mmCIF file of C-alpha atoms in Angstrom:
data_model
loop_
_atom_site.group_PDB
_atom_site.id
_atom_site.type_symbol
_atom_site.label_atom_id
_atom_site.label_comp_id
_atom_site.label_asym_id
_atom_site.label_seq_id
_atom_site.Cartn_x
_atom_site.Cartn_y
_atom_site.Cartn_z
ATOM 1 C CA UNK A 1124 112.149 89.243 109.931
ATOM 2 C CA UNK A 1125 108.463 88.560 109.513
ATOM 3 C CA UNK A 1126 106.714 89.581 106.296
ATOM 4 C CA UNK A 1127 103.469 88.042 105.161
ATOM 5 C CA UNK A 1128 100.829 88.769 102.548
ATOM 6 C CA UNK A 1129 97.111 89.037 103.154
ATOM 7 C CA UNK A 1130 94.213 90.222 101.076
ATOM 8 C CA UNK A 1131 93.101 93.697 102.053
ATOM 9 C CA UNK A 1132 89.525 92.376 102.174
ATOM 10 C CA UNK A 1133 90.370 90.095 105.124
ATOM 11 C CA UNK A 1134 89.727 91.616 108.554
ATOM 12 C CA UNK A 1135 92.800 92.906 110.411
ATOM 13 C CA UNK A 1136 94.386 90.529 112.907
ATOM 14 C CA UNK A 1137 96.262 91.452 116.101
ATOM 15 C CA UNK A 1138 99.519 89.916 114.837
ATOM 16 C CA UNK A 1139 99.534 91.854 111.518
ATOM 17 C CA UNK A 1140 102.044 94.384 112.813
ATOM 18 C CA UNK A 1141 102.536 97.237 110.355
ATOM 19 C CA UNK A 1142 99.961 96.960 107.579
ATOM 20 C CA UNK A 1143 101.349 98.104 104.219
ATOM 21 C CA UNK A 1144 99.102 98.445 101.177
ATOM 22 C CA UNK A 1145 101.163 97.426 98.139
ATOM 23 C CA UNK A 1146 98.592 98.189 95.414
ATOM 24 C CA UNK A 1147 98.756 101.393 93.359
ATOM 25 C CA UNK A 1148 94.969 101.820 93.408
ATOM 26 C CA UNK A 1149 92.791 101.847 96.508
ATOM 27 C CA UNK A 1150 90.845 98.546 96.619
ATOM 28 C CA UNK A 1151 87.180 98.736 95.683
ATOM 29 C CA UNK A 1152 84.603 98.379 98.404
ATOM 30 C CA UNK A 1153 86.986 98.796 101.352
ATOM 31 C CA UNK A 1154 86.826 101.835 103.582
ATOM 32 C CA UNK A 1155 90.034 103.316 104.925
ATOM 33 C CA UNK A 1156 88.852 102.630 108.475
ATOM 34 C CA UNK A 1157 88.137 98.965 107.755
ATOM 35 C CA UNK A 1158 91.453 98.443 105.930
ATOM 36 C CA UNK A 1159 93.558 99.821 108.789
ATOM 37 C CA UNK A 1160 96.443 100.640 106.466
ATOM 38 C CA UNK A 1161 99.504 102.077 108.210
ATOM 39 C CA UNK A 1162 101.603 102.775 105.103
ATOM 40 C CA UNK A 1163 100.856 103.067 101.383
ATOM 41 C CA UNK A 1164 104.122 103.397 99.416
ATOM 42 C CA UNK A 1165 102.683 103.906 95.927
ATOM 43 C CA UNK A 1166 106.153 104.410 94.470
ATOM 44 C CA UNK A 1167 106.942 100.782 95.310
ATOM 45 C CA UNK A 1168 103.963 99.364 93.444
ATOM 46 C CA UNK A 1169 104.034 98.108 89.844
ATOM 47 C CA UNK A 1170 103.659 100.860 87.258
ATOM 48 C CA UNK A 1171 100.303 101.297 85.587
ATOM 49 C CA UNK A 1172 101.796 100.080 82.308
ATOM 50 C CA UNK A 1173 103.224 96.908 83.859
ATOM 51 C CA UNK A 1174 100.046 96.194 85.798
ATOM 52 C CA UNK A 1175 97.900 96.562 82.673
ATOM 53 C CA UNK A 1176 100.298 94.414 80.621
ATOM 54 C CA UNK A 1177 100.193 91.598 83.166
ATOM 55 C CA UNK A 1178 96.425 91.693 83.729
ATOM 56 C CA UNK A 1179 95.809 91.644 79.985
ATOM 57 C CA UNK A 1180 97.423 88.198 79.935
ATOM 58 C CA UNK A 1181 100.167 89.281 77.553
ATOM 59 C CA UNK A 1182 103.007 87.682 79.464
ATOM 60 C CA UNK A 1183 103.998 85.104 82.030
ATOM 61 C CA UNK A 1184 104.255 85.643 85.762
ATOM 62 C CA UNK A 1185 108.006 85.091 85.510
ATOM 63 C CA UNK A 1186 108.333 87.912 82.949
ATOM 64 C CA UNK A 1187 106.117 90.145 85.101
ATOM 65 C CA UNK A 1188 108.310 89.445 88.148
ATOM 66 C CA UNK A 1189 111.470 90.245 86.162
ATOM 67 C CA UNK A 1190 110.047 93.542 84.891
ATOM 68 C CA UNK A 1191 108.748 94.454 88.346
ATOM 69 C CA UNK A 1192 112.135 93.791 89.929
ATOM 70 C CA UNK A 1193 113.649 96.167 87.351
ATOM 71 C CA UNK A 1194 111.128 98.833 88.393
ATOM 72 C CA UNK A 1195 112.014 98.250 92.047
ATOM 73 C CA UNK A 1196 115.642 99.073 91.233
ATOM 74 C CA UNK A 1197 114.804 102.719 90.531
ATOM 75 C CA UNK A 1198 115.958 105.072 93.316
ATOM 76 C CA UNK A 1199 112.486 105.964 94.643
ATOM 77 C CA UNK A 1200 111.247 102.369 94.706
ATOM 78 C CA UNK A 1201 114.519 101.075 96.185
ATOM 79 C CA UNK A 1202 114.284 103.623 98.996
ATOM 80 C CA UNK A 1203 110.710 102.620 99.786
ATOM 81 C CA UNK A 1204 111.628 98.929 99.664
ATOM 82 C CA UNK A 1205 114.471 99.612 102.085
ATOM 83 C CA UNK A 1206 112.047 101.418 104.405
ATOM 84 C CA UNK A 1207 109.671 98.430 104.446
ATOM 85 C CA UNK A 1208 112.665 96.127 105.028
ATOM 86 C CA UNK A 1209 113.572 98.284 108.057
ATOM 87 C CA UNK A 1210 109.989 98.025 109.334
ATOM 88 C CA UNK A 1211 110.155 94.247 108.990
ATOM 89 C CA UNK A 1212 113.420 94.210 110.910
ATOM 90 C CA UNK A 1213 111.665 95.942 113.805
ATOM 91 C CA UNK A 1214 108.569 93.712 113.890
ATOM 92 C CA UNK A 1215 105.907 91.960 111.835
ATOM 93 C CA UNK A 1216 104.818 93.487 108.536
ATOM 94 C CA UNK A 1217 101.745 92.499 106.571
ATOM 95 C CA UNK A 1218 101.646 93.387 102.892
ATOM 96 C CA UNK A 1219 98.066 94.017 101.816
ATOM 97 C CA UNK A 1220 96.822 93.467 98.278
ATOM 98 C CA UNK A 1221 93.510 93.127 96.486
ATOM 99 C CA UNK A 1222 95.026 90.517 94.147
ATOM 100 C CA UNK A 1223 92.911 87.383 93.901
ATOM 101 C CA UNK A 1224 96.058 85.226 93.723
ATOM 102 C CA UNK A 1225 98.586 86.940 96.011
ATOM 103 C CA UNK A 1226 101.130 84.155 95.477
ATOM 104 C CA UNK A 1227 101.275 85.049 91.749
ATOM 105 C CA UNK A 1228 101.242 88.803 92.171
ATOM 106 C CA UNK A 1229 103.624 91.633 92.857
ATOM 107 C CA UNK A 1230 103.185 90.970 96.592
ATOM 108 C CA UNK A 1231 104.974 87.632 96.213
ATOM 109 C CA UNK A 1232 107.872 89.390 94.500
ATOM 110 C CA UNK A 1233 108.047 91.853 97.388
ATOM 111 C CA UNK A 1234 108.053 89.096 100.013
ATOM 112 C CA UNK A 1235 110.918 87.378 98.212
ATOM 113 C CA UNK A 1236 112.933 90.608 97.993
ATOM 114 C CA UNK A 1237 112.213 91.584 101.588
ATOM 115 C CA UNK A 1238 113.072 88.149 102.961
#
């Protein structure tokens, strides 16, 4: 199973496979054509409340990851996560995010859960 994370601002690469945007909001300054997003499962992204809490600097990354994993346990999010896991079982999947530090973002949590 091959799942990797890239910034949505980076140009698509031939080995990206299925490109999945994992941000709730469309990234600023990127056209839909340039992003080449194949899937956008908004129900699998962190809630607005959790995203705002984390970006306000009110908690640690570890606490954010714990709260996000709890959100991913809801039926809708779990179904979407399972779908992306199935995609990854069939070929490469690239999770796209606008996060400046993808390794300390929700995308890293997703990679860990998908792996």
